[in-house]
Tab-separated table of C-alpha atoms in Angstrom:
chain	number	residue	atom	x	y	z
A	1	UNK	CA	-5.183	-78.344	43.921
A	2	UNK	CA	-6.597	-80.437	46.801
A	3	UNK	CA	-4.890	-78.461	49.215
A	4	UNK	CA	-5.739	-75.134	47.873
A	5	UNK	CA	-6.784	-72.609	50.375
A	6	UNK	CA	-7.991	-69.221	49.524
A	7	UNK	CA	-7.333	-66.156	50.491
A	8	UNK	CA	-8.884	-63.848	53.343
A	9	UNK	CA	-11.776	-62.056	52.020
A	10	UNK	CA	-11.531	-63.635	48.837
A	11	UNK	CA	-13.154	-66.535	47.327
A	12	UNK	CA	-12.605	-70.163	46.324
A	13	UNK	CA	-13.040	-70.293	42.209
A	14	UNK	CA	-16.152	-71.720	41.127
A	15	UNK	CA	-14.223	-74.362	40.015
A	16	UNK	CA	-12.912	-75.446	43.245
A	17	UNK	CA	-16.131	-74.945	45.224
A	18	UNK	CA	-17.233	-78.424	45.719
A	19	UNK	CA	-20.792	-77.461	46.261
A	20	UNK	CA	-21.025	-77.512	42.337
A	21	UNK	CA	-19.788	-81.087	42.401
A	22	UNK	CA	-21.617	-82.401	45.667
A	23	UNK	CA	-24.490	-80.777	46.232
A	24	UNK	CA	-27.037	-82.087	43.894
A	25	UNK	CA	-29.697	-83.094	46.574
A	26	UNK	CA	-33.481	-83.010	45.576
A	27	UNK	CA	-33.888	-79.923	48.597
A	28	UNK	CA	-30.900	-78.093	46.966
A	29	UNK	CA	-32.219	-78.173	43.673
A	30	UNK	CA	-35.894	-77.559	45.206
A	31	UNK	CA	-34.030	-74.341	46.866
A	32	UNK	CA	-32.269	-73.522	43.077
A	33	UNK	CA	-35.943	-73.652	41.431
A	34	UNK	CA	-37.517	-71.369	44.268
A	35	UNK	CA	-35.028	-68.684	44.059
A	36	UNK	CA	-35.129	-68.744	39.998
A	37	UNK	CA	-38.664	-68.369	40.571
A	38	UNK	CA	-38.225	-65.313	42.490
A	39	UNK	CA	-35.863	-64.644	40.165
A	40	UNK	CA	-38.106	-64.751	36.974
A	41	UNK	CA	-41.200	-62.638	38.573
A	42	UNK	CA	-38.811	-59.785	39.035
A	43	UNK	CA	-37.698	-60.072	35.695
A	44	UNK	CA	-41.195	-60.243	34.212
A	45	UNK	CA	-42.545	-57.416	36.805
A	46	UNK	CA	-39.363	-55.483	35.334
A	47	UNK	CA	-39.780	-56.300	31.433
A	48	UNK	CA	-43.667	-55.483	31.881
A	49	UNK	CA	-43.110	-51.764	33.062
A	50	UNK	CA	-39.628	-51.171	30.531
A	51	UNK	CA	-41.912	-52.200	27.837
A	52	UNK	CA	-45.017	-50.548	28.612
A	53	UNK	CA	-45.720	-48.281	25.934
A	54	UNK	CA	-47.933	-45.975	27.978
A	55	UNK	CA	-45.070	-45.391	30.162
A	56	UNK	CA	-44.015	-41.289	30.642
A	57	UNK	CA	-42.040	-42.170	33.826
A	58	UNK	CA	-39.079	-44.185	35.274
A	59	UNK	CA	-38.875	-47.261	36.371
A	60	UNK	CA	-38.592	-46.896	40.349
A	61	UNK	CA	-36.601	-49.875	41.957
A	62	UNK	CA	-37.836	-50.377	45.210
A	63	UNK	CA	-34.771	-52.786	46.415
A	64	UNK	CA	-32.633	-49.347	45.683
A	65	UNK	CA	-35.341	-47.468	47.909
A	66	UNK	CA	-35.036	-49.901	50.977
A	67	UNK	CA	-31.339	-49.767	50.470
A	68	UNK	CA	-30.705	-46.298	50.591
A	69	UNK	CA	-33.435	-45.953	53.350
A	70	UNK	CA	-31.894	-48.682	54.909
A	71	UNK	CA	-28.348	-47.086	54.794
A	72	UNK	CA	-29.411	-42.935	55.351
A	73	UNK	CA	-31.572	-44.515	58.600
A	74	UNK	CA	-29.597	-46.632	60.787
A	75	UNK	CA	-30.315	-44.325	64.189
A	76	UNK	CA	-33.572	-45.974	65.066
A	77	UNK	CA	-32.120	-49.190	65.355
A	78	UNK	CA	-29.207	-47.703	67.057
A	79	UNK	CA	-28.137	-48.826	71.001
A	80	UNK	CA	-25.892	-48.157	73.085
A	81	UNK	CA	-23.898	-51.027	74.022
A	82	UNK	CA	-20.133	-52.262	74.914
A	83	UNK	CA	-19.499	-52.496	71.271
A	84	UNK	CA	-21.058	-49.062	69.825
A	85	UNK	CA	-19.633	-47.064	72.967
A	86	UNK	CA	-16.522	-48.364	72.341
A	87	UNK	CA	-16.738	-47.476	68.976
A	88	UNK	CA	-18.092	-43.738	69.269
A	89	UNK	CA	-15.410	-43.084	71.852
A	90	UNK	CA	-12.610	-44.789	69.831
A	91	UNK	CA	-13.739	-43.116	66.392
A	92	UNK	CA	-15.017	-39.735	67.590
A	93	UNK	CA	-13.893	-38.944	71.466
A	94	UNK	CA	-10.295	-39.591	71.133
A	95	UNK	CA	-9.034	-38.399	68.282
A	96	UNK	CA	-10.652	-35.379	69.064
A	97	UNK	CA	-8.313	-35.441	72.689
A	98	UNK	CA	-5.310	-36.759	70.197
A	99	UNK	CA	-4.890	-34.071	67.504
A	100	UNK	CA	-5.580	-31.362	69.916
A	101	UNK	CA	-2.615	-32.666	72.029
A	102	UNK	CA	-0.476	-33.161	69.207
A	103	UNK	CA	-0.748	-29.775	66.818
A	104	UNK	CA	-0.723	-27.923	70.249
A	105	UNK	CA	2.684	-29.329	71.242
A	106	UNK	CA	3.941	-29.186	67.684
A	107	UNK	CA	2.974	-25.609	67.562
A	108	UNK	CA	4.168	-24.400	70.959
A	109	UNK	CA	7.557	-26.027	70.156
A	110	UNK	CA	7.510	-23.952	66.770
A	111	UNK	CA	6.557	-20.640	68.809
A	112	UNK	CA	9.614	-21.364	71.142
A	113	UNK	CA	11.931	-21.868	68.417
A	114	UNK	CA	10.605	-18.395	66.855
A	115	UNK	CA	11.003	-16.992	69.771
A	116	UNK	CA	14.364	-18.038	70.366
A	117	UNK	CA	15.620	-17.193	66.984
A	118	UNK	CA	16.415	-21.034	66.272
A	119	UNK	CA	13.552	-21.607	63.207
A	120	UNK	CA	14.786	-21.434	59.915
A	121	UNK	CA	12.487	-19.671	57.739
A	122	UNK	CA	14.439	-19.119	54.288
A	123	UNK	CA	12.159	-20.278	52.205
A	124	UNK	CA	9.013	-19.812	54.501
A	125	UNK	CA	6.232	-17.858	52.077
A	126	UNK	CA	3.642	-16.891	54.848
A	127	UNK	CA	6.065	-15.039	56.695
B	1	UNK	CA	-60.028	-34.380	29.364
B	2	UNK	CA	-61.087	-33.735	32.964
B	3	UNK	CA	-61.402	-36.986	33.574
B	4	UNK	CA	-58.135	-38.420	32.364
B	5	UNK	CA	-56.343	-35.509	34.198
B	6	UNK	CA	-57.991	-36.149	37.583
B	7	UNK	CA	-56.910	-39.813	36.934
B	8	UNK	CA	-53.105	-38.890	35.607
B	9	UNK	CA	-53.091	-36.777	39.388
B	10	UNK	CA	-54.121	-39.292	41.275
B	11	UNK	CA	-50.339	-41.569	39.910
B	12	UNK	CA	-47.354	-41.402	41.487
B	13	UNK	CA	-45.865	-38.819	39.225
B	14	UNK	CA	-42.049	-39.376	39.574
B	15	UNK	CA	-40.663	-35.629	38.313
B	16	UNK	CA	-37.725	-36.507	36.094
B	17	UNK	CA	-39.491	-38.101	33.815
B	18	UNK	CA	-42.369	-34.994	33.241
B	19	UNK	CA	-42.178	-32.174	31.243
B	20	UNK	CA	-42.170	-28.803	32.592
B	21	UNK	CA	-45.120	-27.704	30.955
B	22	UNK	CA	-47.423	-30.879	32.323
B	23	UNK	CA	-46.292	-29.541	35.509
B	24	UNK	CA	-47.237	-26.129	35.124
B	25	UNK	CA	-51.088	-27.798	33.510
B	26	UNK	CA	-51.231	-29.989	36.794
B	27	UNK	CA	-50.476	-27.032	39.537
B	28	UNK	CA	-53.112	-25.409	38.162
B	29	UNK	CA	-55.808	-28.093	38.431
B	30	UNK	CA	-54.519	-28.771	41.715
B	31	UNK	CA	-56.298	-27.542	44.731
B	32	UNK	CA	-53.279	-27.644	47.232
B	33	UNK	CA	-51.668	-24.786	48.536
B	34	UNK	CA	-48.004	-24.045	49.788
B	35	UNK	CA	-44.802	-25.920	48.865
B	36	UNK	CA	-45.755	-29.466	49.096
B	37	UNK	CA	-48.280	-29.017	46.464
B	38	UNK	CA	-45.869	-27.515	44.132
B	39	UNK	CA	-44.182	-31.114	43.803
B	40	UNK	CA	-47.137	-34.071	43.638
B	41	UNK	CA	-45.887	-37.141	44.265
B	42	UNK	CA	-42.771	-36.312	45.965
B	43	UNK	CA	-43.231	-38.548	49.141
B	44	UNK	CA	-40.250	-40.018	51.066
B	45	UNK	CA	-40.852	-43.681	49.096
B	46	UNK	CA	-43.724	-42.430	46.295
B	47	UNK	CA	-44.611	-46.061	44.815
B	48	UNK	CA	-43.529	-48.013	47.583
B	49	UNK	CA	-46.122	-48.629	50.962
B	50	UNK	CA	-44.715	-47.645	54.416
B	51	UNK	CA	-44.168	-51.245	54.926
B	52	UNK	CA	-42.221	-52.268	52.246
B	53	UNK	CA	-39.302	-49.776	53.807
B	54	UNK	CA	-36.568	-51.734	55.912
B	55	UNK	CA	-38.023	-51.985	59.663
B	56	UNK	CA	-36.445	-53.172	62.882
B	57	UNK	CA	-35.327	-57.032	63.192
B	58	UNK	CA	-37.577	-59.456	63.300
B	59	UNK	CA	-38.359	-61.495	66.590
B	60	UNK	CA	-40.473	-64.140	65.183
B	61	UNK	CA	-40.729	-66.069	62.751
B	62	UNK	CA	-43.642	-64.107	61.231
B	63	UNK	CA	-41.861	-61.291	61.221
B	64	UNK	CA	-38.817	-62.744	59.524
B	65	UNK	CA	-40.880	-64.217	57.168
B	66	UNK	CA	-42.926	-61.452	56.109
B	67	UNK	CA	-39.424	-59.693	55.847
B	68	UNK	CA	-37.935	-62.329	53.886
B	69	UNK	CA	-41.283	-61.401	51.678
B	70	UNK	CA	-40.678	-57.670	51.344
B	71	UNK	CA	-37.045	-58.343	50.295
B	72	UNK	CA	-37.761	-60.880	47.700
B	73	UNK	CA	-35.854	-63.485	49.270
B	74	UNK	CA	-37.022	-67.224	50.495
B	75	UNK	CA	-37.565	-67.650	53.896
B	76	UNK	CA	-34.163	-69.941	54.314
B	77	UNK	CA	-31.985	-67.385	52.624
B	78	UNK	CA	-33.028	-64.816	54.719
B	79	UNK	CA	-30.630	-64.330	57.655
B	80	UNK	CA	-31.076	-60.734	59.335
B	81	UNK	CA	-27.604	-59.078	60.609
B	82	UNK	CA	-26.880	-59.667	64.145
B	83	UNK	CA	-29.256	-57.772	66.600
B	84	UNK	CA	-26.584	-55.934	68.687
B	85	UNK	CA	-27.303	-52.521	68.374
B	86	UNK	CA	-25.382	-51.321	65.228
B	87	UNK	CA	-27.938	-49.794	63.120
B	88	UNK	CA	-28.478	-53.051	60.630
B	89	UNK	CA	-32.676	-53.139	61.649
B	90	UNK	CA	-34.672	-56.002	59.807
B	91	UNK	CA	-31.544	-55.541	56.879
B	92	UNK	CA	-30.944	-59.328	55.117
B	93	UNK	CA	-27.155	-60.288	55.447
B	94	UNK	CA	-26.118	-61.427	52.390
B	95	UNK	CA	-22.304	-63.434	51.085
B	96	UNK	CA	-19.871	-60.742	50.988
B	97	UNK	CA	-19.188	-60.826	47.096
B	98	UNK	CA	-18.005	-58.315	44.731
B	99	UNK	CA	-20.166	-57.341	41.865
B	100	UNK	CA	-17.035	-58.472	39.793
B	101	UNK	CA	-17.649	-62.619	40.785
B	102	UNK	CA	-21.237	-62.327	38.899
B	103	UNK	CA	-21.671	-63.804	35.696
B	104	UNK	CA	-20.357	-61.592	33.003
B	105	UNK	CA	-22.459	-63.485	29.641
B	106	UNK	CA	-25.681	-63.627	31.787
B	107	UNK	CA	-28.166	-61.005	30.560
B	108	UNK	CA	-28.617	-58.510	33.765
B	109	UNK	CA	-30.956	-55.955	33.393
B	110	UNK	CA	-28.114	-53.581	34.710
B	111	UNK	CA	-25.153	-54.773	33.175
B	112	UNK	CA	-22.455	-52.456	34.235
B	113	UNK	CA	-23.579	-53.486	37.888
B	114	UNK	CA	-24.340	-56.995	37.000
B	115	UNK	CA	-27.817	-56.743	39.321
B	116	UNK	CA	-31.133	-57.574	38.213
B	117	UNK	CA	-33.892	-55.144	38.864
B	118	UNK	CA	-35.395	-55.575	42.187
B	119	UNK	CA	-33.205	-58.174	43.530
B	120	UNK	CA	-31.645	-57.168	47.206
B	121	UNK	CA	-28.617	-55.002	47.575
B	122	UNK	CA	-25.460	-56.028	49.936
B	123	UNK	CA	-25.511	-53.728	52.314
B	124	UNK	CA	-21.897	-52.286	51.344
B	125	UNK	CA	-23.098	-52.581	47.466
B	126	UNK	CA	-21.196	-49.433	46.445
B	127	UNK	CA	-18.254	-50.559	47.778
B	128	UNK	CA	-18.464	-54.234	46.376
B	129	UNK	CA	-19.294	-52.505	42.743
B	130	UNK	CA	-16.766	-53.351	39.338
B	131	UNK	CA	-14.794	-50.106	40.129
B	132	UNK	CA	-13.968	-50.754	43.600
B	133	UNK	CA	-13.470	-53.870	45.770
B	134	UNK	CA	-12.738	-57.322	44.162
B	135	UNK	CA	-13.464	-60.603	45.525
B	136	UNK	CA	-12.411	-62.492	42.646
B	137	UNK	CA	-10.083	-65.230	43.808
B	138	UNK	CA	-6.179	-64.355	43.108
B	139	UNK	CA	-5.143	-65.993	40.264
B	140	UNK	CA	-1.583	-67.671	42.535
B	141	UNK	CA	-2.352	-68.981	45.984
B	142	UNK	CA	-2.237	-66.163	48.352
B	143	UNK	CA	0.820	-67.802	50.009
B	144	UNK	CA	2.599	-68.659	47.052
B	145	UNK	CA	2.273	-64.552	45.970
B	146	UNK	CA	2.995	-63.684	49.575
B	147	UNK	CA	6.649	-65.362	49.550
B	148	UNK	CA	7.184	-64.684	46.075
B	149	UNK	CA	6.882	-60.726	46.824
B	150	UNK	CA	8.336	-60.299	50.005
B	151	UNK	CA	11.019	-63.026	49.070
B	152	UNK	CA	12.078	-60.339	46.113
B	153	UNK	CA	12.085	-57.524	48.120
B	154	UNK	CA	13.962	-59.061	50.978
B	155	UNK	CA	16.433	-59.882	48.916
B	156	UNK	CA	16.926	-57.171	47.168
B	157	UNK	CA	17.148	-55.218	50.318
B	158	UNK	CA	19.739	-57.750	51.962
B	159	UNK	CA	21.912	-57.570	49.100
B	160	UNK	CA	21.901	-53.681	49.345
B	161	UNK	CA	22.431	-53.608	53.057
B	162	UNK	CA	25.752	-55.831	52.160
B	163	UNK	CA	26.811	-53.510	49.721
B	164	UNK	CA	26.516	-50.641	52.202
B	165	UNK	CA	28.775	-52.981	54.608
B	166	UNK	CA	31.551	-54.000	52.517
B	167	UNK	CA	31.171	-50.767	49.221
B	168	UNK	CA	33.894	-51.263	46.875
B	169	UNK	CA	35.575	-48.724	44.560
B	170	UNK	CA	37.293	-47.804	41.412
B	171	UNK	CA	41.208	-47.551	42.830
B	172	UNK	CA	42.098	-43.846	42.509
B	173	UNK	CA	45.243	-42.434	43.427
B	174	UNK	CA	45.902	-38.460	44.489
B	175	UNK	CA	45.320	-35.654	42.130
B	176	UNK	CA	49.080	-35.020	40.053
B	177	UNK	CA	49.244	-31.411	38.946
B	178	UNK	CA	51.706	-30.418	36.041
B	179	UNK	CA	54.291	-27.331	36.435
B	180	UNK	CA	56.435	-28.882	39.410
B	181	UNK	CA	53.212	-29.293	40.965
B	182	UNK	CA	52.112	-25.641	40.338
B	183	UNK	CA	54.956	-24.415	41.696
B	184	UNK	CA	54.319	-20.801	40.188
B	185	UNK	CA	49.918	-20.624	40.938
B	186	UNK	CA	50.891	-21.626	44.585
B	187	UNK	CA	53.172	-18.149	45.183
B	188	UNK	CA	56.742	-20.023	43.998
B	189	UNK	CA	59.102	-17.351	43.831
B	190	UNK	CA	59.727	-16.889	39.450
B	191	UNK	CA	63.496	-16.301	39.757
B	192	UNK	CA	64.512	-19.379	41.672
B	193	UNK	CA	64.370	-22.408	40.297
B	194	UNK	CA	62.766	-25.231	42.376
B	195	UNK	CA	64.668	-27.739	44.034
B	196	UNK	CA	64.450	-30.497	42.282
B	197	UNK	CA	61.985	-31.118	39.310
B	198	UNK	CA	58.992	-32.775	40.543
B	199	UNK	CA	58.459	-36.065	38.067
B	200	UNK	CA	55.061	-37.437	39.113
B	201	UNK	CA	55.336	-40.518	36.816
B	202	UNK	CA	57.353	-43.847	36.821
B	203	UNK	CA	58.589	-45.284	33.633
């Protein structure tokens, strides 16, 4: 499995990562310690308020409350460059141009057709 | 009583979790008037300070690191998203994994979501939850399922293609009728006989 390579978008198994193997530096296990730290004050600041007994109310999250924020309010970080225009125009502009090109074609051709007699509307329910 | 009620108003009261009737009891101590008093509490973030919301990206390092703070992250694993405009703000960029990678024997405080409580969403976290996408590496190399798939259907479609080229049959013959060859049903007069009879087999 030396050659394994993994997929796009997907990862390598844990067990193929060679970071588990090869990484074992004092500063990477210095990082593992500080982020279990962090870790283990959330979880204490969390068990605290489940197991209050005094508690009448829910237990807010506030990583949920940036995230939502975070996702309802992108517009005040919003400019306008190359990458957004092109985006807006490509996502909101055209398609608007597109579909109104192509229903009114399809629906003039249908008119003619009507029109002409040619349509065949045996089975046609709105009729 | 006055005292603990003046103290209860002065909490974040987060609605869900109170009782209609302590409702009623505090909008009538209440000295507000108009809508917003009708729901204490209610604020945009009630619980969390204006500056623990997500804010625009950092420039220095003080401001990353007092963002790295907010999000409960160290200051090395914090890594904002690209400045270029696209709504992201002060947001931390974090490995695009599924929820489904996480460790399913660890004891999360959320365990159908495998997340801890207060730790930092992905920014696409309901798309990266159990029910949707998957990161999980494949369990066959991606190239090895590749050809094995399109190998099959290839094939299959190959071989059909041939058998519209060269389509073989049962051998079938014409249609023998008895009677002379229904010499009568086809207008044959009844008083003459036919010419000759009509023998449509070969012993």
């Amino acid at each position: 499995m030396a050659d394994y390579k993994e997929a796009p978008l997907m990862s390598r198994p844990k067990t193929l990562d060679a970071n588990e193997y090869f990484n074992l530096s004092t500063e990477k296990r210095r990082a593992e310690e500080e982020r279990a730290a962090l870790r283990a004050n959330l979880k204490r600041q969390y068990q605290l308020q489940l197991n209050n007994p005094l508690r009448k109310e829910l237990v807010e999250d506030p990583a949920l409350t940036r995230w939502v924020y975070a996702r309802a309010n992108p517009l005040p970080h919003f400019r306008p460059t190359f990458k957004t225009s092109l985006m807006g125009a490509l996502g909101g502009v055209l398609p608007l141009f597109v579909l109104y090109y192509i229903f009114k074609t399809d629906r003039n051709k249908k008119e003619r057709m009507i029109k002409d007699g040619t349509l065949d509307r045996t089975f046609s329910m709105t009729y | 009583m006055r005292a603990s009620q003046s103290v209860r108003e002065q909490q974040p009261v987060n609605m869900a979790g109170v009782g209609f009737r302590r409702w009623a009891q505090l909008l009538s101590e209440r000295k507000g008037s108009g809508i917003p008093a009708l729901f204490p509490g209610a604020r945009a973030a009630a619980g969390l300070a204006k500056d623990g919301l997500p804010g625009s990206f950092p420039k220095t390092p003080e401001e990353k690191a007092a963002a790295a703070k907010k999000y409960n992250m160290r200051v090395e694993d914090y890594e904002p998203y690209p400045d270029n405009g696209e709504g992201f703000g002060d947001y931390p960029k974090l490995p695009d994994k599924s929820q489904q990678e996480r460790d399913p024997w660890y004891q999360w405080d959320h365990p159908d979501l495998r997340r801890n409580w207060g730790e930092p969403m992905h920014w696409d976290f309901d798309m990266y939850i159990r029910n949707r996408v998957d990161t999980t590496p494949s369990p066959v190399q991606w190239s090895s399922a590749c050809k094995q798939l399109f190998g099959f259907i290839g094939g299959a479609l190959f071989l059909l293609y041939l058998g519209e080229l060269f389509p073989s049959y049962h051998p079938v013959g014409p249609k023998q009728y008895p009677y002379n060859n229904l010499y009568l049903e086809k207008g044959g007069d009844p008083e003459k006989q036919p010419e000759e009879e009509v023998k449509n087999y070969e012993i």
